């Protein structure tokens, strides 16, 4: 997630997808991969390269859950809300984290350190409830320990 | 790398089998779930110990064998002996296993785990696992084309392309009775036949639906991660039968490992003449590419999925025209689910009659389920159709984890319904589950014990469907939200009997008025909870006040 | 090629590809439909037009399903009518109850539908979203709260006009119409063609109403108000006042406008004549004397000019003439009637 991505990246992304039909979503994945979200200017620029109206880009970005319009915090905490995780206490985990961080799911802390979000089933139901912190997966999490576990993951990062 | 001809393929397979020496084989499950449970450090420790001791052992990273709750899983087989499964293996345990079992030949009983139920590998018996779709998962290294070939890989492609006609393949599928495993259960042979017959000679597409959305089902992820070539084979054969030169994998972006493994497998197949121009020297050209989902459950619906591949909002389109007539870029297209495609090669190789002999009634073959919730051993299981729900929960998965009585089993996820304990002897078939107000679905199976609350679980599913409604049509868009508000009122103990009637009325409007299956089935979890557990709803109501 | 089918027991034969909705019309059966506009492709957005296939009992949408050979269709039964009514109720629950103050009052397809189904009250929660009004163009007014997501405006804006000013944003219950990427309509590529408002079934997109402003100006004794009428108005206005279609009402319009307080009434033809003279002069300058670029393309429709300038790169100014709108000019008239130019207010009527 490079913050210092620039126009050169955009041109590369556009070049990679320009000749493939219907590649807008793939190009947006690449864009978000570089920036961590889809900045408005970048979307506009990408649209020019791909010859896609901004209207179409926003229709798509706001339809799909995966795309973010604002820069998330440094650490992304995702609480799985699949059925197994839900039954095994994911709501309590969300509540605990939300309480501790002072933000609701889908929000970023004011100091931009943490972004708390709910995610759809990540397919690890056997390990429910599951929380991911950036790339790290925490399995069989208990609401009582979750805050410490999350902090442990982000220490030094 | 060599490009295979049909003869090469057989020779290569023989060579690979001969090369499998009777040395120690150590397998470590390294799917997303294994990784999450800490299998990476376990793998590293095993490598280190084996190197330190200078052992002649083959260390293989495999896909998921299904026993997710016992991850990290390590399987050890020494000198051709039957393999031993170790579960919940820590780094320390891994070192001990290498020392005692691999080196010393003694099974370490302390870490040994039973398999999820007993695998019946010879004859499919209802109530016992039988693996067709998962046959290679947890067995082979999914990143090794050789290991796949050694397990009859690409033999079906060879068989179809060199010794059969497309009509023969369709006929085998018809005999097999295979139906779509994505949930709806449309006969697969019919889809293939219609797409083959549609606008011959024109550009056609075959699409693999890997947008697994049920928040409690992950069999597609596991198959893509654990046996990617089997799905590619299904795509090649399907492409050849319908006359498509292009295949597209549509996979959830939330499954990075599945995407990586399919990407790798496509490259391997291409390098070996199994994809690309002139496959196996037969003159058939076919290639695959990957498109990613972006977080929309509705994209599991085939017309929405096609819209998404076209780079648009994933909103369903009216059918007809069906994708077979007018699909991707308005060309004839065929969308098949991952699990459906994973069955194809085996049906071609072993014949439709073999497959059709498994299962009951109009539900043939096996079905993979992700059993989770309050169950002792949660994981992926594959059972012959006709197995009862009770056999799955009690015999294969060991009953409830809490020891409390089972309350209900939920199948079909957000589109399915609850089946109460007294109906658990129902055989798992499309028809029987449908009669109970649930559906086969894609394979999510949630076990609830007495401590779980059906009002809240159905609210959970409804909330999911409301959040995932595409917003295109009014009954689903507004009806779902209105129903959710009504349930919230009941949960807050402010509802009256009139609210239950309102829920039923909204449900009917959504079922009849919605354009796609998502909207039509959104009320199912709520309706089934009302049907079987009405008292849990009525006890929350306040008595109607006098007018 | 034709197909033969049965609708409500009536045998029917129609051209292949005819929708069930259209086919039913041919045998005088009205299937209620809200999102489908006769000029546009179906958007299949409301679900009110569901009908039942007798053989399977399944319901499907009449607007987007072609009639097939051998179909036996039921368009009305108690369940179908209840479902339709339920959908209208749902749409109403998300639509503000502001009919009397809405500019589409008594000319609203949703209002009509609501009356057709006798919906007088509903037990559904009121869930009207809190979304701001957009009047930035002063040409069309966007009130996204009143939008029923039928998709007509998006279809005309994107597909027919190729302007891409309007989009659907978000999804599910949050779905709303908005100018491209949540900006104001004035900042968007909108060319104010008005096709969106012309096709909107409710008051979500309406023409910006300058009526109150005109009345204010007319009542101001300091101001000198003039008006012009477009050529089509003199005939088109008749029907609304009960005249036989086609009646020429030039005299009556002039008289009425004078009684309202306009000091002078122009015919747009007059402005058009002036414009043509000016454009002609400009063309001669450019063509014969080389002063300016060619070609010179003109239209008196401001939306057309806007479109050419925004979307056809080679047609940016100065391809369009300096003056292309046939509105009377303040300086010209103020000289003739000796009014102070600053006190001049001009208003125009079009159909």
PDB file of C-alpha atoms in Angstrom, chain B residues 130-326:
ATOM      1  CA  UNK B 130     -17.167 -40.306  -0.105  1.00  0.00           C
ATOM      2  CA  UNK B 131     -14.858 -37.995  -1.970  1.00  0.00           C
ATOM      3  CA  UNK B 132     -15.182 -37.024  -5.589  1.00  0.00           C
ATOM      4  CA  UNK B 133     -14.852 -33.263  -5.436  1.00  0.00           C
ATOM      5  CA  UNK B 134     -12.435 -33.270  -2.513  1.00  0.00           C
ATOM      6  CA  UNK B 135     -10.515 -36.347  -3.688  1.00  0.00           C
ATOM      7  CA  UNK B 136      -7.272 -34.415  -4.054  1.00  0.00           C
ATOM      8  CA  UNK B 137      -7.807 -31.811  -1.361  1.00  0.00           C
ATOM      9  CA  UNK B 138      -5.312 -32.336   1.389  1.00  0.00           C
ATOM     10  CA  UNK B 139      -3.762 -35.157  -0.604  1.00  0.00           C
ATOM     11  CA  UNK B 140      -1.699 -33.467  -3.292  1.00  0.00           C
ATOM     12  CA  UNK B 141       0.364 -30.328  -3.484  1.00  0.00           C
ATOM     13  CA  UNK B 142      -2.027 -28.037  -5.345  1.00  0.00           C
ATOM     14  CA  UNK B 143       0.874 -26.167  -6.866  1.00  0.00           C
ATOM     15  CA  UNK B 144       2.303 -29.275  -8.468  1.00  0.00           C
ATOM     16  CA  UNK B 145       0.985 -30.266 -11.869  1.00  0.00           C
ATOM     17  CA  UNK B 146       2.914 -33.532 -11.586  1.00  0.00           C
ATOM     18  CA  UNK B 147       1.098 -34.578  -8.446  1.00  0.00           C
ATOM     19  CA  UNK B 148      -2.209 -33.900 -10.162  1.00  0.00           C
ATOM     20  CA  UNK B 149      -1.185 -35.886 -13.230  1.00  0.00           C
ATOM     21  CA  UNK B 150      -0.104 -38.786 -11.027  1.00  0.00           C
ATOM     22  CA  UNK B 151      -3.680 -38.855  -9.675  1.00  0.00           C
ATOM     23  CA  UNK B 152      -5.251 -39.286 -13.139  1.00  0.00           C
ATOM     24  CA  UNK B 153      -4.996 -35.597 -13.849  1.00  0.00           C
ATOM     25  CA  UNK B 154      -5.941 -34.489 -17.367  1.00  0.00           C
ATOM     26  CA  UNK B 155      -6.873 -38.066 -18.274  1.00  0.00           C
ATOM     27  CA  UNK B 156     -10.485 -36.934 -18.608  1.00  0.00           C
ATOM     28  CA  UNK B 157      -9.487 -34.099 -20.912  1.00  0.00           C
ATOM     29  CA  UNK B 158      -7.593 -36.606 -23.028  1.00  0.00           C
ATOM     30  CA  UNK B 159     -10.498 -39.022 -22.956  1.00  0.00           C
ATOM     31  CA  UNK B 160     -13.046 -36.384 -23.998  1.00  0.00           C
ATOM     32  CA  UNK B 161     -10.996 -34.630 -26.632  1.00  0.00           C
ATOM     33  CA  UNK B 162      -9.582 -37.730 -28.299  1.00  0.00           C
ATOM     34  CA  UNK B 163     -12.143 -40.477 -27.788  1.00  0.00           C
ATOM     35  CA  UNK B 164     -15.530 -38.824 -27.387  1.00  0.00           C
ATOM     36  CA  UNK B 165     -17.848 -36.437 -29.162  1.00  0.00           C
ATOM     37  CA  UNK B 166     -19.321 -33.452 -27.353  1.00  0.00           C
ATOM     38  CA  UNK B 167     -22.714 -35.167 -27.592  1.00  0.00           C
ATOM     39  CA  UNK B 168     -21.291 -38.205 -25.822  1.00  0.00           C
ATOM     40  CA  UNK B 169     -20.026 -36.036 -22.983  1.00  0.00           C
ATOM     41  CA  UNK B 170     -23.451 -34.411 -22.690  1.00  0.00           C
ATOM     42  CA  UNK B 171     -25.058 -37.825 -22.716  1.00  0.00           C
ATOM     43  CA  UNK B 172     -22.740 -39.029 -19.904  1.00  0.00           C
ATOM     44  CA  UNK B 173     -23.690 -35.939 -17.916  1.00  0.00           C
ATOM     45  CA  UNK B 174     -27.341 -36.682 -18.484  1.00  0.00           C
ATOM     46  CA  UNK B 175     -26.866 -40.246 -17.270  1.00  0.00           C
ATOM     47  CA  UNK B 176     -24.922 -38.978 -14.261  1.00  0.00           C
ATOM     48  CA  UNK B 177     -27.788 -36.774 -13.134  1.00  0.00           C
ATOM     49  CA  UNK B 178     -25.349 -34.040 -12.066  1.00  0.00           C
ATOM     50  CA  UNK B 179     -27.126 -30.822 -11.088  1.00  0.00           C
ATOM     51  CA  UNK B 180     -25.698 -27.363 -10.460  1.00  0.00           C
ATOM     52  CA  UNK B 181     -23.959 -27.240  -7.092  1.00  0.00           C
ATOM     53  CA  UNK B 182     -24.285 -23.484  -6.706  1.00  0.00           C
ATOM     54  CA  UNK B 183     -27.656 -23.938  -5.098  1.00  0.00           C
ATOM     55  CA  UNK B 184     -30.426 -23.965  -7.653  1.00  0.00           C
ATOM     56  CA  UNK B 185     -29.788 -27.485  -8.898  1.00  0.00           C
ATOM     57  CA  UNK B 186     -30.425 -26.963 -12.604  1.00  0.00           C
ATOM     58  CA  UNK B 187     -29.461 -30.122 -14.541  1.00  0.00           C
ATOM     59  CA  UNK B 188     -25.919 -29.571 -15.767  1.00  0.00           C
ATOM     60  CA  UNK B 189     -26.304 -31.561 -18.984  1.00  0.00           C
ATOM     61  CA  UNK B 190     -29.209 -29.294 -19.983  1.00  0.00           C
ATOM     62  CA  UNK B 191     -27.148 -26.153 -19.527  1.00  0.00           C
ATOM     63  CA  UNK B 192     -24.324 -27.652 -21.597  1.00  0.00           C
ATOM     64  CA  UNK B 193     -26.697 -28.876 -24.267  1.00  0.00           C
ATOM     65  CA  UNK B 194     -28.500 -25.537 -24.602  1.00  0.00           C
ATOM     66  CA  UNK B 195     -25.280 -23.556 -24.766  1.00  0.00           C
ATOM     67  CA  UNK B 196     -23.802 -25.974 -27.308  1.00  0.00           C
ATOM     68  CA  UNK B 197     -26.909 -25.646 -29.497  1.00  0.00           C
ATOM     69  CA  UNK B 198     -27.014 -21.850 -29.220  1.00  0.00           C
ATOM     70  CA  UNK B 199     -25.693 -19.885 -32.199  1.00  0.00           C
ATOM     71  CA  UNK B 200     -23.102 -22.477 -33.385  1.00  0.00           C
ATOM     72  CA  UNK B 201     -19.811 -21.147 -34.668  1.00  0.00           C
ATOM     73  CA  UNK B 202     -20.018 -17.877 -32.723  1.00  0.00           C
ATOM     74  CA  UNK B 203     -17.737 -16.768 -29.907  1.00  0.00           C
ATOM     75  CA  UNK B 204     -18.880 -18.418 -26.674  1.00  0.00           C
ATOM     76  CA  UNK B 205     -17.692 -18.262 -23.091  1.00  0.00           C
ATOM     77  CA  UNK B 206     -17.558 -20.676 -20.192  1.00  0.00           C
ATOM     78  CA  UNK B 207     -17.479 -19.008 -16.802  1.00  0.00           C
ATOM     79  CA  UNK B 208     -16.503 -20.529 -13.477  1.00  0.00           C
ATOM     80  CA  UNK B 209     -18.555 -19.051 -10.656  1.00  0.00           C
ATOM     81  CA  UNK B 210     -16.147 -18.749  -7.767  1.00  0.00           C
ATOM     82  CA  UNK B 211     -18.028 -15.921  -6.080  1.00  0.00           C
ATOM     83  CA  UNK B 212     -18.848 -18.011  -3.070  1.00  0.00           C
ATOM     84  CA  UNK B 213     -21.030 -15.753  -1.019  1.00  0.00           C
ATOM     85  CA  UNK B 214     -22.890 -17.735   1.636  1.00  0.00           C
ATOM     86  CA  UNK B 215     -21.262 -16.464   4.835  1.00  0.00           C
ATOM     87  CA  UNK B 216     -20.619 -19.910   6.214  1.00  0.00           C
ATOM     88  CA  UNK B 217     -19.656 -21.888   3.160  1.00  0.00           C
ATOM     89  CA  UNK B 218     -16.133 -22.237   1.856  1.00  0.00           C
ATOM     90  CA  UNK B 219     -16.041 -25.417  -0.190  1.00  0.00           C
ATOM     91  CA  UNK B 220     -15.358 -23.520  -3.384  1.00  0.00           C
ATOM     92  CA  UNK B 221     -12.420 -21.737  -1.809  1.00  0.00           C
ATOM     93  CA  UNK B 222     -11.096 -25.040  -0.577  1.00  0.00           C
ATOM     94  CA  UNK B 223     -11.389 -26.729  -3.970  1.00  0.00           C
ATOM     95  CA  UNK B 224      -9.808 -23.779  -5.804  1.00  0.00           C
ATOM     96  CA  UNK B 225      -6.983 -23.744  -3.275  1.00  0.00           C
ATOM     97  CA  UNK B 226      -6.608 -27.491  -2.897  1.00  0.00           C
ATOM     98  CA  UNK B 227      -7.189 -28.884  -6.375  1.00  0.00           C
ATOM     99  CA  UNK B 228      -7.112 -26.072  -8.943  1.00  0.00           C
ATOM    100  CA  UNK B 229      -6.336 -28.282 -11.933  1.00  0.00           C
ATOM    101  CA  UNK B 230      -9.514 -30.299 -11.423  1.00  0.00           C
ATOM    102  CA  UNK B 231     -11.562 -27.137 -11.930  1.00  0.00           C
ATOM    103  CA  UNK B 232      -9.486 -26.139 -14.940  1.00  0.00           C
ATOM    104  CA  UNK B 233     -10.151 -29.583 -16.428  1.00  0.00           C
ATOM    105  CA  UNK B 234     -13.875 -29.026 -15.973  1.00  0.00           C
ATOM    106  CA  UNK B 235     -13.510 -25.723 -17.789  1.00  0.00           C
ATOM    107  CA  UNK B 236     -11.555 -27.247 -20.696  1.00  0.00           C
ATOM    108  CA  UNK B 237     -14.051 -30.063 -21.191  1.00  0.00           C
ATOM    109  CA  UNK B 238     -17.005 -27.674 -20.833  1.00  0.00           C
ATOM    110  CA  UNK B 239     -15.437 -25.196 -23.244  1.00  0.00           C
ATOM    111  CA  UNK B 240     -14.826 -27.957 -25.752  1.00  0.00           C
ATOM    112  CA  UNK B 241     -18.378 -29.298 -25.470  1.00  0.00           C
ATOM    113  CA  UNK B 242     -20.139 -25.946 -25.900  1.00  0.00           C
ATOM    114  CA  UNK B 243     -17.665 -24.644 -28.471  1.00  0.00           C
ATOM    115  CA  UNK B 244     -16.029 -21.913 -26.390  1.00  0.00           C
ATOM    116  CA  UNK B 245     -12.439 -20.844 -26.826  1.00  0.00           C
ATOM    117  CA  UNK B 246     -12.380 -18.672 -23.752  1.00  0.00           C
ATOM    118  CA  UNK B 247     -12.923 -19.493 -20.093  1.00  0.00           C
ATOM    119  CA  UNK B 248     -13.202 -17.000 -17.275  1.00  0.00           C
ATOM    120  CA  UNK B 249     -12.696 -17.647 -13.590  1.00  0.00           C
ATOM    121  CA  UNK B 250     -14.719 -15.192 -11.529  1.00  0.00           C
ATOM    122  CA  UNK B 251     -13.331 -15.420  -7.999  1.00  0.00           C
ATOM    123  CA  UNK B 252     -14.024 -13.417  -4.845  1.00  0.00           C
ATOM    124  CA  UNK B 253     -11.287 -10.909  -4.147  1.00  0.00           C
ATOM    125  CA  UNK B 254     -11.479 -12.032  -0.508  1.00  0.00           C
ATOM    126  CA  UNK B 255      -9.833 -15.312  -1.536  1.00  0.00           C
ATOM    127  CA  UNK B 256      -6.272 -14.244  -2.438  1.00  0.00           C
ATOM    128  CA  UNK B 257      -4.780 -17.719  -2.051  1.00  0.00           C
ATOM    129  CA  UNK B 258      -7.400 -19.292  -4.315  1.00  0.00           C
ATOM    130  CA  UNK B 259      -6.666 -16.639  -6.932  1.00  0.00           C
ATOM    131  CA  UNK B 260      -2.931 -17.231  -6.642  1.00  0.00           C
ATOM    132  CA  UNK B 261      -3.291 -21.014  -6.970  1.00  0.00           C
ATOM    133  CA  UNK B 262      -5.600 -20.818  -9.991  1.00  0.00           C
ATOM    134  CA  UNK B 263      -3.250 -18.308 -11.581  1.00  0.00           C
ATOM    135  CA  UNK B 264      -0.320 -20.665 -11.064  1.00  0.00           C
ATOM    136  CA  UNK B 265      -2.265 -23.670 -12.316  1.00  0.00           C
ATOM    137  CA  UNK B 266      -3.337 -21.829 -15.476  1.00  0.00           C
ATOM    138  CA  UNK B 267       0.299 -20.955 -16.190  1.00  0.00           C
ATOM    139  CA  UNK B 268       1.399 -24.567 -15.626  1.00  0.00           C
ATOM    140  CA  UNK B 269      -1.334 -25.910 -17.855  1.00  0.00           C
ATOM    141  CA  UNK B 270      -0.473 -23.391 -20.544  1.00  0.00           C
ATOM    142  CA  UNK B 271       3.230 -24.241 -20.405  1.00  0.00           C
ATOM    143  CA  UNK B 272       2.413 -27.925 -20.827  1.00  0.00           C
ATOM    144  CA  UNK B 273       0.045 -27.648 -23.735  1.00  0.00           C
ATOM    145  CA  UNK B 274      -3.049 -28.273 -21.614  1.00  0.00           C
ATOM    146  CA  UNK B 275      -4.359 -24.763 -22.203  1.00  0.00           C
ATOM    147  CA  UNK B 276      -3.782 -22.465 -25.127  1.00  0.00           C
ATOM    148  CA  UNK B 277      -3.487 -23.395 -28.767  1.00  0.00           C
ATOM    149  CA  UNK B 278      -3.883 -26.979 -29.872  1.00  0.00           C
ATOM    150  CA  UNK B 279      -4.532 -28.634 -26.514  1.00  0.00           C
ATOM    151  CA  UNK B 280      -2.916 -32.109 -26.304  1.00  0.00           C
ATOM    152  CA  UNK B 281      -2.317 -31.890 -30.029  1.00  0.00           C
ATOM    153  CA  UNK B 282      -6.039 -32.225 -30.738  1.00  0.00           C
ATOM    154  CA  UNK B 283      -6.429 -28.921 -32.532  1.00  0.00           C
ATOM    155  CA  UNK B 284      -8.691 -27.507 -29.794  1.00  0.00           C
ATOM    156  CA  UNK B 285      -7.810 -23.953 -28.716  1.00  0.00           C
ATOM    157  CA  UNK B 286      -8.915 -22.829 -25.288  1.00  0.00           C
ATOM    158  CA  UNK B 287      -7.532 -20.484 -22.667  1.00  0.00           C
ATOM    159  CA  UNK B 288      -8.589 -19.107 -19.299  1.00  0.00           C
ATOM    160  CA  UNK B 289      -8.322 -15.788 -17.533  1.00  0.00           C
ATOM    161  CA  UNK B 290      -9.235 -14.580 -14.056  1.00  0.00           C
ATOM    162  CA  UNK B 291     -11.602 -11.790 -13.084  1.00  0.00           C
ATOM    163  CA  UNK B 292     -12.047 -10.762  -9.477  1.00  0.00           C
ATOM    164  CA  UNK B 293     -15.226 -10.066  -7.602  1.00  0.00           C
ATOM    165  CA  UNK B 294     -15.308  -6.991  -5.435  1.00  0.00           C
ATOM    166  CA  UNK B 295     -17.602  -7.806  -2.573  1.00  0.00           C
ATOM    167  CA  UNK B 296     -21.148  -8.305  -3.771  1.00  0.00           C
ATOM    168  CA  UNK B 297     -23.092 -11.446  -2.822  1.00  0.00           C
ATOM    169  CA  UNK B 298     -25.575 -10.862  -5.637  1.00  0.00           C
ATOM    170  CA  UNK B 299     -22.786 -11.495  -8.160  1.00  0.00           C
ATOM    171  CA  UNK B 300     -23.266 -15.197  -7.471  1.00  0.00           C
ATOM    172  CA  UNK B 301     -26.434 -14.808  -9.568  1.00  0.00           C
ATOM    173  CA  UNK B 302     -25.332 -15.618 -13.091  1.00  0.00           C
ATOM    174  CA  UNK B 303     -26.603 -12.524 -14.899  1.00  0.00           C
ATOM    175  CA  UNK B 304     -25.199 -10.231 -12.182  1.00  0.00           C
ATOM    176  CA  UNK B 305     -21.911 -12.103 -12.394  1.00  0.00           C
ATOM    177  CA  UNK B 306     -21.811 -11.499 -16.133  1.00  0.00           C
ATOM    178  CA  UNK B 307     -22.528  -7.778 -15.609  1.00  0.00           C
ATOM    179  CA  UNK B 308     -19.655  -7.674 -13.141  1.00  0.00           C
ATOM    180  CA  UNK B 309     -17.251  -9.295 -15.624  1.00  0.00           C
ATOM    181  CA  UNK B 310     -18.320  -6.618 -18.087  1.00  0.00           C
ATOM    182  CA  UNK B 311     -17.135  -4.027 -15.571  1.00  0.00           C
ATOM    183  CA  UNK B 312     -20.592  -2.888 -14.501  1.00  0.00           C
ATOM    184  CA  UNK B 313     -22.638  -2.780 -11.320  1.00  0.00           C
ATOM    185  CA  UNK B 314     -23.543  -6.356 -10.499  1.00  0.00           C
ATOM    186  CA  UNK B 315     -27.270  -6.061 -10.949  1.00  0.00           C
ATOM    187  CA  UNK B 316     -29.207  -9.027 -12.310  1.00  0.00           C
ATOM    188  CA  UNK B 317     -30.881  -8.824 -15.701  1.00  0.00           C
ATOM    189  CA  UNK B 318     -34.233 -10.341 -16.579  1.00  0.00           C
ATOM    190  CA  UNK B 319     -34.130 -13.873 -18.006  1.00  0.00           C
ATOM    191  CA  UNK B 320     -34.939 -14.692 -20.783  1.00  0.00           C
ATOM    192  CA  UNK B 321     -32.711 -14.163 -22.593  1.00  0.00           C
ATOM    193  CA  UNK B 322     -30.703 -16.754 -20.692  1.00  0.00           C
ATOM    194  CA  UNK B 323     -26.903 -16.593 -20.758  1.00  0.00           C
ATOM    195  CA  UNK B 324     -26.959 -19.563 -23.127  1.00  0.00           C
ATOM    196  CA  UNK B 325     -28.683 -17.273 -25.638  1.00  0.00           C
ATOM    197  CA  UNK B 326     -27.186 -13.928 -24.741  1.00  0.00           C
TER     198      UNK B 326
END
